[in-house]
CSV table of C-alpha atoms and ligand atoms in Angstrom, one decimal:
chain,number,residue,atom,x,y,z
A,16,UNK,CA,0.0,0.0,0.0
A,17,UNK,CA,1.2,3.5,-0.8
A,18,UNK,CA,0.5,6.3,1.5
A,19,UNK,CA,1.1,10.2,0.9
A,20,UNK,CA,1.5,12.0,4.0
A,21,UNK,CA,0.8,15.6,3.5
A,22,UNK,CA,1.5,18.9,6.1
A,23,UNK,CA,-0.8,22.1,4.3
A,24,UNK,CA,0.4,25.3,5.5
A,25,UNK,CA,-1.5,28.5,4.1
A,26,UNK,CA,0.7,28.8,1.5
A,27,UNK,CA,2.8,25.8,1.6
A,28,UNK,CA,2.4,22.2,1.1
A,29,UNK,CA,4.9,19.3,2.0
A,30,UNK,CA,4.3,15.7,1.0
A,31,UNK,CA,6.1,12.4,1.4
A,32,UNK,CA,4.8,8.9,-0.1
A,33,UNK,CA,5.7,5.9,1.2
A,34,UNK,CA,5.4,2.4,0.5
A,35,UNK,CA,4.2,0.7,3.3
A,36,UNK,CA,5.6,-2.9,2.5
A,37,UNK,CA,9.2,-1.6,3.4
A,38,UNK,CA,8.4,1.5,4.7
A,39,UNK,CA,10.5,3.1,2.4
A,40,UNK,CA,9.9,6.7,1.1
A,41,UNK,CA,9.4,7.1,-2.5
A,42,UNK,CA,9.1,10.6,-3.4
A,43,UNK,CA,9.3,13.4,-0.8
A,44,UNK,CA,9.2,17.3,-1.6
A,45,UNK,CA,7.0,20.6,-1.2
A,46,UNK,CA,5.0,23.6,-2.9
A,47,UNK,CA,5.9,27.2,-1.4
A,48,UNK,CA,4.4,30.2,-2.9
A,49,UNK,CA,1.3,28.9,-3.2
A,50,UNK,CA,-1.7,31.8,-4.3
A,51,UNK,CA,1.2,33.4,-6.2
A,52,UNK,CA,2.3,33.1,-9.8
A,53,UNK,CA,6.0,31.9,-9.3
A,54,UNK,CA,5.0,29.1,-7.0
A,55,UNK,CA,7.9,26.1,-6.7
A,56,UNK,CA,7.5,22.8,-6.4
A,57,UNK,CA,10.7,21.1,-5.7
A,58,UNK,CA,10.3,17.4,-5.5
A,59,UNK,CA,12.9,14.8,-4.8
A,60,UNK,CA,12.3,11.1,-6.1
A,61,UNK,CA,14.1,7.8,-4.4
A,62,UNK,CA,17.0,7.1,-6.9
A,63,UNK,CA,16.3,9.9,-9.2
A,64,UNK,CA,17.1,13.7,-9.9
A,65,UNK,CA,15.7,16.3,-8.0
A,66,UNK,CA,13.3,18.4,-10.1
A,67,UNK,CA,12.3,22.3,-9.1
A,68,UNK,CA,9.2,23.5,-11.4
A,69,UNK,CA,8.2,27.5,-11.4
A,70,UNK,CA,4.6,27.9,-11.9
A,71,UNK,CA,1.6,30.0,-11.3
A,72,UNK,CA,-0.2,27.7,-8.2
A,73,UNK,CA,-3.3,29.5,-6.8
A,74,UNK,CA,-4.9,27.4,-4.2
A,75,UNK,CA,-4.1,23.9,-2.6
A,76,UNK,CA,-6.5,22.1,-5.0
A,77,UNK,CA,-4.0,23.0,-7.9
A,78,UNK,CA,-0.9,22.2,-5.6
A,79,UNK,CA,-2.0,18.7,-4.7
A,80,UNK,CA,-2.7,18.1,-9.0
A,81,UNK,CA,0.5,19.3,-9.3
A,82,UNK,CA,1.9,17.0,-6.9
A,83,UNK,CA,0.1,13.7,-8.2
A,84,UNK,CA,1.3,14.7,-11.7
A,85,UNK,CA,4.9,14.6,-10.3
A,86,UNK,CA,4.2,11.6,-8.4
A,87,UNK,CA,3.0,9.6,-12.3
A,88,UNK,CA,5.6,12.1,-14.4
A,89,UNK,CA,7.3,9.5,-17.1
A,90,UNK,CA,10.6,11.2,-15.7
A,91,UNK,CA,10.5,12.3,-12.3
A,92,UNK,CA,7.7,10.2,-11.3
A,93,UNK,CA,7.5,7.2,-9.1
A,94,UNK,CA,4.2,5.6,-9.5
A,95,UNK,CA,2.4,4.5,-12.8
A,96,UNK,CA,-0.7,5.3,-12.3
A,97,UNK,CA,-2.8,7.9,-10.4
A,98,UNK,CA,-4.6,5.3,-8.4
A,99,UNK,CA,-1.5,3.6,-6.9
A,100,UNK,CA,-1.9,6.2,-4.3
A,101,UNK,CA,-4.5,4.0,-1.7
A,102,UNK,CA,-4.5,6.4,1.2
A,103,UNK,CA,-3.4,10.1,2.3
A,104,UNK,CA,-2.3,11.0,5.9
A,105,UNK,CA,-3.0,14.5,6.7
A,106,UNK,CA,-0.6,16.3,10.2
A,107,UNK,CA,-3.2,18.5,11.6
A,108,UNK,CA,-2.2,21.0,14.6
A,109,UNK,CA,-5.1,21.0,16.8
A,110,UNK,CA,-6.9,18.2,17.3
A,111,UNK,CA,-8.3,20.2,20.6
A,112,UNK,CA,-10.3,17.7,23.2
A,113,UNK,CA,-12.0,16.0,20.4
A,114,UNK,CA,-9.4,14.1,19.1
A,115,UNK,CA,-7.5,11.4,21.2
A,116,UNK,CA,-5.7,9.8,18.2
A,117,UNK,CA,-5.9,9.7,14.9
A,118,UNK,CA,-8.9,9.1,12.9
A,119,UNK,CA,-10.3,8.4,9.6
A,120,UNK,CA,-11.8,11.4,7.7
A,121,UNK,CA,-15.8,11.7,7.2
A,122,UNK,CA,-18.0,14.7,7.3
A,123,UNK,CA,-17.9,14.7,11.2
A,124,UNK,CA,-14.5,14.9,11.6
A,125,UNK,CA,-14.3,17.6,9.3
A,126,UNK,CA,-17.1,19.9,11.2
A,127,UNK,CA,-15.0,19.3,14.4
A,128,UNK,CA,-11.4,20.2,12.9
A,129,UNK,CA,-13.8,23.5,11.4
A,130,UNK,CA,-14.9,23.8,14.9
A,131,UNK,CA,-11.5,24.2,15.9
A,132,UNK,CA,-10.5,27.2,13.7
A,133,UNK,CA,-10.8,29.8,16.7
A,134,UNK,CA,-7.6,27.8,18.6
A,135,UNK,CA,-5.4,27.5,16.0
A,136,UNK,CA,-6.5,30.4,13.4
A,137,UNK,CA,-2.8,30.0,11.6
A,138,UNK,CA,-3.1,25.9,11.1
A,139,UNK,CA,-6.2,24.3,10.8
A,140,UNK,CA,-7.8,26.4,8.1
A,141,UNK,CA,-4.6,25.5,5.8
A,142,UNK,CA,-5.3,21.9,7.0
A,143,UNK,CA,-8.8,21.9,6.2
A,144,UNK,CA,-7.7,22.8,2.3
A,145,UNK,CA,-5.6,20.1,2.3
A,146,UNK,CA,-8.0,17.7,3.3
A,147,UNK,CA,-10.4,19.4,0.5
A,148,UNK,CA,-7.7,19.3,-2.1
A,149,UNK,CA,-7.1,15.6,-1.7
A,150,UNK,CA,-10.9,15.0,-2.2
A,151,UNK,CA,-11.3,17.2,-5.2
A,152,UNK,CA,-8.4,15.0,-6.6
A,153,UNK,CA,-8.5,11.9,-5.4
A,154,UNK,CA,-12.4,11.6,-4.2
A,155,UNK,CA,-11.9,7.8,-3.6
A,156,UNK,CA,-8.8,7.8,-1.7
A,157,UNK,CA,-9.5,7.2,2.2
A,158,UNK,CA,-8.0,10.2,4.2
A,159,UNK,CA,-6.6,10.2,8.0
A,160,UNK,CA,-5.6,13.3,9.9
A,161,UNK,CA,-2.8,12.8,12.8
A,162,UNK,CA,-3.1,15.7,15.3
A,163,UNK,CA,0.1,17.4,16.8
A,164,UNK,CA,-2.1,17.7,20.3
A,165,UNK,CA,-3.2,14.2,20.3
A,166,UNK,CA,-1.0,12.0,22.3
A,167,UNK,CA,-1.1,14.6,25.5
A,168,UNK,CA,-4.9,14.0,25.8
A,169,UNK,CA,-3.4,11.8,28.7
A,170,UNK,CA,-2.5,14.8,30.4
A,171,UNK,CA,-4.2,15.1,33.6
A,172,UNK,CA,-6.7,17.9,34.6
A,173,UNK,CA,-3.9,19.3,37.6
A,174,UNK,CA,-1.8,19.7,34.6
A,175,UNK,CA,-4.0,20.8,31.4
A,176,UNK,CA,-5.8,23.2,33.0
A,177,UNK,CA,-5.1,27.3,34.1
A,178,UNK,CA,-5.8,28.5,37.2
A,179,UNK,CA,-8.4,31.0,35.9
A,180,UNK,CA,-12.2,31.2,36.4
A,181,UNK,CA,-13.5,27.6,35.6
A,182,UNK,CA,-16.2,29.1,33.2
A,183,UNK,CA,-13.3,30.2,30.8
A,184,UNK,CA,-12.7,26.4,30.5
A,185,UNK,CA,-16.4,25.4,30.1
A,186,UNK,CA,-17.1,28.1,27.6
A,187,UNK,CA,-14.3,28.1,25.5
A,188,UNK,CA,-12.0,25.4,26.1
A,189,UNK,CA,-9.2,27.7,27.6
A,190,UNK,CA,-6.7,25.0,28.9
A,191,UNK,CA,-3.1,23.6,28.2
A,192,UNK,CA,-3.5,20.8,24.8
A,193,UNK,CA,0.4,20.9,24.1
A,194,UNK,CA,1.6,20.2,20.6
A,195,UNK,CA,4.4,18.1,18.6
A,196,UNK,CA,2.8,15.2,20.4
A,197,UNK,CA,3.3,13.2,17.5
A,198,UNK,CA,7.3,13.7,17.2
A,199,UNK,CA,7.0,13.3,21.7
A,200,UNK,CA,5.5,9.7,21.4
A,201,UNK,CA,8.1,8.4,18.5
A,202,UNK,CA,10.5,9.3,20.1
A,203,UNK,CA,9.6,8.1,23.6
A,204,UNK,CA,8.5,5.0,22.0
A,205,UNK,CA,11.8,4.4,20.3
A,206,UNK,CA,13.7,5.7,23.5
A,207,UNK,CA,12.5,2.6,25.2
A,208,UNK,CA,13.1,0.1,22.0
A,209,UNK,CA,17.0,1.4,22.1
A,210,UNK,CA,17.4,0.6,26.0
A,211,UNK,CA,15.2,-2.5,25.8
A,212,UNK,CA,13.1,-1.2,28.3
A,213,UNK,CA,8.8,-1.7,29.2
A,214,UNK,CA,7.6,2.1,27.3
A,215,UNK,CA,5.3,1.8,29.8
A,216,UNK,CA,7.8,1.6,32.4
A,217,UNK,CA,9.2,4.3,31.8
A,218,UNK,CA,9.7,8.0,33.2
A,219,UNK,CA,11.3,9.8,30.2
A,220,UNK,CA,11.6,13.7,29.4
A,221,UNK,CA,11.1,14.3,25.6
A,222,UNK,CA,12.7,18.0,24.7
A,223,UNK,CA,11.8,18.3,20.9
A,224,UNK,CA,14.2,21.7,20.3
A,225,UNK,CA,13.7,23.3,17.0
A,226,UNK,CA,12.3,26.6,15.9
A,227,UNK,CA,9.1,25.5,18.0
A,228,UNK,CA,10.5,23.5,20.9
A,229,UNK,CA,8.3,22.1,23.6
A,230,UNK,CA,9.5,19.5,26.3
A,231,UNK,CA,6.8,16.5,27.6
A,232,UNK,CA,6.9,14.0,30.7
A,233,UNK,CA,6.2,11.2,29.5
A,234,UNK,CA,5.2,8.4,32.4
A,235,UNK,CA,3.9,5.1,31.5
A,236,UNK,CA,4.0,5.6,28.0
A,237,UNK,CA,1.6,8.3,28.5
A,238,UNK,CA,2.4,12.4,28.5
A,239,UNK,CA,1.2,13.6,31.8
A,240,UNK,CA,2.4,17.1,31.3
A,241,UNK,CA,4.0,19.4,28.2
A,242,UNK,CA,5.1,22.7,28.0
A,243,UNK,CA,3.3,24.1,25.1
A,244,UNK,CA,-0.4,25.4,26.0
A,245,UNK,CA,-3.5,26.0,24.8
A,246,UNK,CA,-1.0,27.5,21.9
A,247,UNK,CA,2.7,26.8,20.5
A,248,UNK,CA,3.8,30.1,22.4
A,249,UNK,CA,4.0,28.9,26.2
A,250,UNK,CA,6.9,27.5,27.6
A,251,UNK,CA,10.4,27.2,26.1
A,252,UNK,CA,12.4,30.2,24.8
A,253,UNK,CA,12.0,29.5,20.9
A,254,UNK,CA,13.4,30.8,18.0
A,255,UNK,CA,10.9,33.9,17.2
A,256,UNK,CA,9.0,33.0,20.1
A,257,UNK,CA,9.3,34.1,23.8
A,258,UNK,CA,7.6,31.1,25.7
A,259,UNK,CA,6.9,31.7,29.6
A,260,UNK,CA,6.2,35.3,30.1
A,261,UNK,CA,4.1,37.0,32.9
A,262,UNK,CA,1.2,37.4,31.4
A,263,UNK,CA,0.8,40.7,33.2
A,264,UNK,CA,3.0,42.0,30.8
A,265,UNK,CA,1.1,41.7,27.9
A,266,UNK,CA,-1.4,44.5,28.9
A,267,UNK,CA,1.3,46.4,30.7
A,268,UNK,CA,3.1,46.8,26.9
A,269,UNK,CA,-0.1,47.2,24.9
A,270,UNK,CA,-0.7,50.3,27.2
A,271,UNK,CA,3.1,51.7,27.2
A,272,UNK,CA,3.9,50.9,23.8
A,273,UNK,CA,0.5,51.8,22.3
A,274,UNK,CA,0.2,48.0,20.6
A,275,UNK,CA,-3.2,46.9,19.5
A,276,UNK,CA,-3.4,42.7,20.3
A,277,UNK,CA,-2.3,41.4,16.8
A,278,UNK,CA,0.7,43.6,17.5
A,279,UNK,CA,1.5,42.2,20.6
A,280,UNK,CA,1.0,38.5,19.7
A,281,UNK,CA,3.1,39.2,16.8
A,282,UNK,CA,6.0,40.7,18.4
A,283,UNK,CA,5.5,37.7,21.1
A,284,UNK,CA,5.5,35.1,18.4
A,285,UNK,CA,7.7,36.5,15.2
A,286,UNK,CA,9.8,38.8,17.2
A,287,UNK,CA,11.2,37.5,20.6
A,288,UNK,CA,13.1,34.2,21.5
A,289,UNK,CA,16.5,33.8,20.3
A,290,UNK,CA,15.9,36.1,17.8
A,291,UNK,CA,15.3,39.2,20.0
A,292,UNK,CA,17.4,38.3,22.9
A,293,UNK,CA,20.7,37.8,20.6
A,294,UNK,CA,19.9,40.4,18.2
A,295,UNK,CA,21.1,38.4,15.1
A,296,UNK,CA,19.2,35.1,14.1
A,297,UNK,CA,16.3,32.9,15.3
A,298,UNK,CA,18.9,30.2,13.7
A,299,UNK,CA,20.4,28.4,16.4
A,300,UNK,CA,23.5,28.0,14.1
A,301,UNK,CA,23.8,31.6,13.8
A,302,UNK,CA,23.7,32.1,17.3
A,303,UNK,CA,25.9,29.3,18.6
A,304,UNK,CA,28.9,30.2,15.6
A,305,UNK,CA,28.7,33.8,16.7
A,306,UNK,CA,28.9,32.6,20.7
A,307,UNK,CA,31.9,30.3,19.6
A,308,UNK,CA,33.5,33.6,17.9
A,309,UNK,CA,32.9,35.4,20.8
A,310,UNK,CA,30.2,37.4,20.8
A,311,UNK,CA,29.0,37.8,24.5
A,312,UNK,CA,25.4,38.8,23.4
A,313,UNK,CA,24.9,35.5,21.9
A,314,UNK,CA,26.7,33.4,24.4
A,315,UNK,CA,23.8,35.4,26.5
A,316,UNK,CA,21.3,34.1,24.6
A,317,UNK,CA,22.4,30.5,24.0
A,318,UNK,CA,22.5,30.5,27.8
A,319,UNK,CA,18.9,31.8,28.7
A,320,UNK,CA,17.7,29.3,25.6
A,321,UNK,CA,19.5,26.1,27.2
A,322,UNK,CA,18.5,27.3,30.9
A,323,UNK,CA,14.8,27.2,30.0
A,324,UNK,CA,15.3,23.8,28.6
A,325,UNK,CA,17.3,22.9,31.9
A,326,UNK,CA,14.4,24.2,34.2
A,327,UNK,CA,11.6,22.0,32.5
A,328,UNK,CA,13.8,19.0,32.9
A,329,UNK,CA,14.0,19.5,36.3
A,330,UNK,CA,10.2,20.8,36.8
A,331,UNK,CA,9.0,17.2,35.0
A,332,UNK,CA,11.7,15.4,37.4
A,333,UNK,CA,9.5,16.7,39.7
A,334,UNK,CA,6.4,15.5,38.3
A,335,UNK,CA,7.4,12.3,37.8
A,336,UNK,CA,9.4,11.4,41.2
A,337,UNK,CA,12.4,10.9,38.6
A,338,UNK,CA,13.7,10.4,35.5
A,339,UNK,CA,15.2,7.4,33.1
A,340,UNK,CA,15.8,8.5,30.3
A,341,UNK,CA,15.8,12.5,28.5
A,342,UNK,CA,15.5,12.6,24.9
A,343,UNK,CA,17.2,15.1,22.2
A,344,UNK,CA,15.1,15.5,18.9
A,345,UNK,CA,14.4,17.8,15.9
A,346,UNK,CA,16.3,20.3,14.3
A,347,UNK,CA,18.9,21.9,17.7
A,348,UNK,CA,18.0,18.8,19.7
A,349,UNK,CA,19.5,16.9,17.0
A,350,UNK,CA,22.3,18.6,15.5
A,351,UNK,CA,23.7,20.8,17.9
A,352,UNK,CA,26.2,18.9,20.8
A,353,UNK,CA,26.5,22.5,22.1
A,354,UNK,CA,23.1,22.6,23.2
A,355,UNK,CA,22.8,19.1,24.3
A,356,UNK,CA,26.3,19.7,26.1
A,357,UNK,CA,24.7,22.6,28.0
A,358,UNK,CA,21.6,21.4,29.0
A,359,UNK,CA,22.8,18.1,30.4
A,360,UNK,CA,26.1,20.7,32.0
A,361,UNK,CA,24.0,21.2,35.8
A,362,UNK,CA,21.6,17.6,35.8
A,363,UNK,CA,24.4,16.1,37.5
A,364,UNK,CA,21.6,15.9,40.4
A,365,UNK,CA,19.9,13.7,38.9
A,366,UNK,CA,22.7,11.3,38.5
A,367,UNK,CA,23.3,12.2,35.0
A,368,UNK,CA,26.9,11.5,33.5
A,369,UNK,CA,27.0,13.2,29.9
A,370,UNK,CA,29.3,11.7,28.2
A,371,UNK,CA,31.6,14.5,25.7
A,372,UNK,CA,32.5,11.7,23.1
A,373,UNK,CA,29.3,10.0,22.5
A,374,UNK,CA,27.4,13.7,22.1
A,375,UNK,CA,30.2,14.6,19.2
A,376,UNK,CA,29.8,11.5,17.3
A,377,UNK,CA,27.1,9.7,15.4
A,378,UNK,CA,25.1,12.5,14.0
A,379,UNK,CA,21.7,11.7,12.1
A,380,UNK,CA,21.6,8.5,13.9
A,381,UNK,CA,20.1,7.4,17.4
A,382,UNK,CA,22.4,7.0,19.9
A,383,UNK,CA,23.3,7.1,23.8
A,384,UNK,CA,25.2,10.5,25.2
A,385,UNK,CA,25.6,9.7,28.4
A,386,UNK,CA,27.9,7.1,30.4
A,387,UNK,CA,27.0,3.5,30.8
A,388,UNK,CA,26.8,4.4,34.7
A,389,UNK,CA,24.3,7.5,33.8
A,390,UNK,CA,21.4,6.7,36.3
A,391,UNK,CA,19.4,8.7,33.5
A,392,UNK,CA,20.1,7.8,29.6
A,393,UNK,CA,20.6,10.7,27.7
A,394,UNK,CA,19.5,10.0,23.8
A,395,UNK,CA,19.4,11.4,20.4
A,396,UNK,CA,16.6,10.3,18.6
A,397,UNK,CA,16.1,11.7,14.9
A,398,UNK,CA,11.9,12.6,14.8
A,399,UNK,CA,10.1,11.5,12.4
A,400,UNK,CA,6.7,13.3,12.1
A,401,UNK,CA,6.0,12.0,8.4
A,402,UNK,CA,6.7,8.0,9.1
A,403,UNK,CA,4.1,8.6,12.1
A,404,UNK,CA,1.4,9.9,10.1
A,405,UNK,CA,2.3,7.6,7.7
A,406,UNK,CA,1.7,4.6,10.1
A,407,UNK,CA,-1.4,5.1,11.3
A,408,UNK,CA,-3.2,6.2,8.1
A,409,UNK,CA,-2.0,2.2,7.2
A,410,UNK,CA,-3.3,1.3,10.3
A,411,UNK,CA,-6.9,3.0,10.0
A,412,UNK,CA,-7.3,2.1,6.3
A,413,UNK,CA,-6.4,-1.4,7.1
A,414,UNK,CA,-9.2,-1.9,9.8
A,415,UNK,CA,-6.2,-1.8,13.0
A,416,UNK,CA,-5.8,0.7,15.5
A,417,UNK,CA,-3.7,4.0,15.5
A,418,UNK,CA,-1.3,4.3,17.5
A,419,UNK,CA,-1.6,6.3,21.1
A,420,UNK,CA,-4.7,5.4,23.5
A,421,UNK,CA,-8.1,6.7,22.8
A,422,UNK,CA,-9.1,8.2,25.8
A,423,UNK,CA,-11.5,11.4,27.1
A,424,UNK,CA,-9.8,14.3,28.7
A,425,UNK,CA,-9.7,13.5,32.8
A,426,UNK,CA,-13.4,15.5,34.0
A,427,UNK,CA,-12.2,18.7,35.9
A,428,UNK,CA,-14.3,18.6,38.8
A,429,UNK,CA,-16.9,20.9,39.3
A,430,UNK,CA,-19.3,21.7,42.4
A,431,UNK,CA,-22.7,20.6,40.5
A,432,UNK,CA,-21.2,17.2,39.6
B,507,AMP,P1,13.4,22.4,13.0
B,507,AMP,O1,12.4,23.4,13.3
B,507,AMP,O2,13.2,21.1,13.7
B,507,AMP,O3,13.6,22.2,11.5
B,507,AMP,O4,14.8,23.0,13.5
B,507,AMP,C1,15.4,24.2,13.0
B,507,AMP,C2,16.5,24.7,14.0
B,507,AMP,O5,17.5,23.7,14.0
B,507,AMP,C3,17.1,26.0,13.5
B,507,AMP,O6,17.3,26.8,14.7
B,507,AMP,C4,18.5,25.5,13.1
B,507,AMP,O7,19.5,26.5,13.3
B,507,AMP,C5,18.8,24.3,14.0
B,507,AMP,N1,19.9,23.5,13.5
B,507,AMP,C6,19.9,22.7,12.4
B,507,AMP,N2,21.2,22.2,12.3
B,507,AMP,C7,21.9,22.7,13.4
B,507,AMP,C8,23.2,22.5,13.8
B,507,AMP,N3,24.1,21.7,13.2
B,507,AMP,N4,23.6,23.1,15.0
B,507,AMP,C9,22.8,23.9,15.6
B,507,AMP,N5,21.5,24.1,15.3
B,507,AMP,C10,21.1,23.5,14.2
């Protein structure tokens, strides 16, 4: 069975088929520009030549034909025919407390992922075109959508929910859902597989760092607690993106700065994090080669980013009574020892022994980066978001299960129940 795995943006569209028999990717690549008239779609088939095309794209529906004819070209393509695509795996962000896992797509599904416009304004909507692009093109082909909030459904309600009035919950479904859930249970899945270990056994701190990063404790094989929120913008220091911030502030700088709220959530998501704090890049490369040539500002700012990262490892030791293993993914997480190096630098607490030679060698594949005496196991584990999706769209189309536990959101308790 062949599966294309597609992630809409509003004006982008990445896509990766595989064939399920070996797993093995057959054709991966992506539409930018999209609603302009010098969109690209740059597509790279298994064993064969890259191709880039330049062409006026308007809306997704054209994107996705453009796609499939790529996927049958006579040159670039990899299939014969159109209908040797049997299923299409859609990421979508917020899944809110409707989804637990992932799910086939029917007209229900689709009201509910509409119904979830309001929380995430920037994502769904692109999603939703997707999903309608696949079925203007393919109206046979069973579709899946995998949602980035779905595996911390487990979370409980101590954890999930604000400490604001409860009718902000009830009305609107104010509360933490966390996101990357998808890349948080691969990895803590394959965490366990590489020390031959119960997952369900397990206390293990996931810290998925890369221009979004979010950590997750995950106990049992099930996240009990993420640093993302009800949006990507709470918790870690990102690359644009300030994470933890009083909220008190926000007012106090819409009234001294004269900011109206798109300006303020703008300047807290596209203009803060790394970017703001060492005044040169949101790129962690950027940042860490001008640290390394001695530039104090970005030293600064590597420091505050890692020390965030540091703080949440401890807060989830914490929650957990412990830790066994902590988990490096995405793009910092996995490429960048100095990071890893830094964050690991004051966990000796916890009976961690970071090991110098294992973190420099070995990149792209997984691996252990602490000692073999380490009371925790520090890993690297390469994410992979796309193989996920990929997964359980071959589950749900086969008549099996998806992966993750369906479950209802723990009932907050209220004083009429
Ligand atoms: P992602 O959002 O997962 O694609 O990650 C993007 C981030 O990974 C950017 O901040 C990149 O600078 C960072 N990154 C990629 N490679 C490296 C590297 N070798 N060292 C440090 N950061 C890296």
């Amino acid at each position: 069975m062949n599966i294309l795995v597609i992630n809409a943006g509003s004006s982008s569209l990445k896509y990766q088929l595989y064939d399920m028999r070996d797993e093995s990717v057959l054709a991966k690549g992506k539409v930018e520009r999209i609603g302009m008239d010098s969109a690209i779609l740059s597509h790279e088939p298994s064993g064969k030549n890259e191709v880039r095309e330049v062409s006026e794209i308007l809306e997704h529906t054209t994107a996705i034909r453009k796609v499939l004819g790529m996927l049958i070209h006579p040159e670039h393509g990899v299939l014969e025919r159109i209908e040797d695509v049997h299923a299409v795996g859609h990421r979508v962000v917020h899944g809110g407390e409707a989804f637990s896992s992932s799910v086939i797509v029917n007209e229900e599904v689709k009201s509910q992922i509409k119904r979830l416009f309001d929380l995430a304004p920037l994502h769904n909507p692109a999603h939703m075109l997707g999903i309608q692009a696949v079925e203007q093109n393919l109206p046979n082909v069973p579709q899946a959508v995998v949602f980035d909030t779905a595996f911390h459904q487990t979370m409980p309600a101590h954890a999930f929910l604000y400490a604001i009035p409860m009718v902000l919950y009830r009305r609107h479904k104010i509360r933490r859902y966390g996101f990357h859930g998808t890349s948080h249970a691969y990895v803590s899945e394959r965490a366990a597989q590489f020390l031959g270990k119960p997952y369900e056994e397990l206390k293990i701190v996931t810290c998925h760092i890369g221009n979004g990063a979010s950590c997750a404790a995950v106990m049992n094989g099930k996240s009990i607690d993420t640093s993302m929120g009800m949006t990507p913008l709470e918790g870690l220091m990102m690359g644009t993106r300030s994470g933890d911030i009083d909220p008190a502030v926000v007012p106090f700088i819409m009234a001294k700065e004269d900011l109206t709220v798109n300006e303020v959530s703008s300047m807290l998501n596209k203009h803060s994090g790394l970017l703001a704090i060492s005044g040169i890049s949101s790129d962690m490369r950027e940042v860490t080669e001008a640290m390394q040539s001695g530039d104090k500002i970005a030293g600064f700012a590597f420091d505050m980013f890692t020390y965030r990262i540091r703080k949440y490892i401890g807060a989830y030791a914490a929650a957990m009574n412990g830790i066994d293993a902590l988990v490096f993914t995405a793009g910092i997480g996995e490429n960048s020892e100095a990071v890893r190096k830094a964050v690991c630098s004051g966990l000796t607490f916890l009976g961690l022994e970071f090991d110098d030679e294992r973190n420099r060698t070995g990149r792209g594949q997984e691996r252990l980066i602490s000692t073999d005496a380490s009371k925790v196991a520090v890993l690297v584990i390469p994410t992979n978001e796309e193989w996920m999706i990929a997964r359980d769209t071959y589950a749900l189309v086969s008549g099996g299960e998806p992966h993750g536990i369906a479950v209802t959101p723990e009932q907050v308790p209220s004083r009429g129940s």
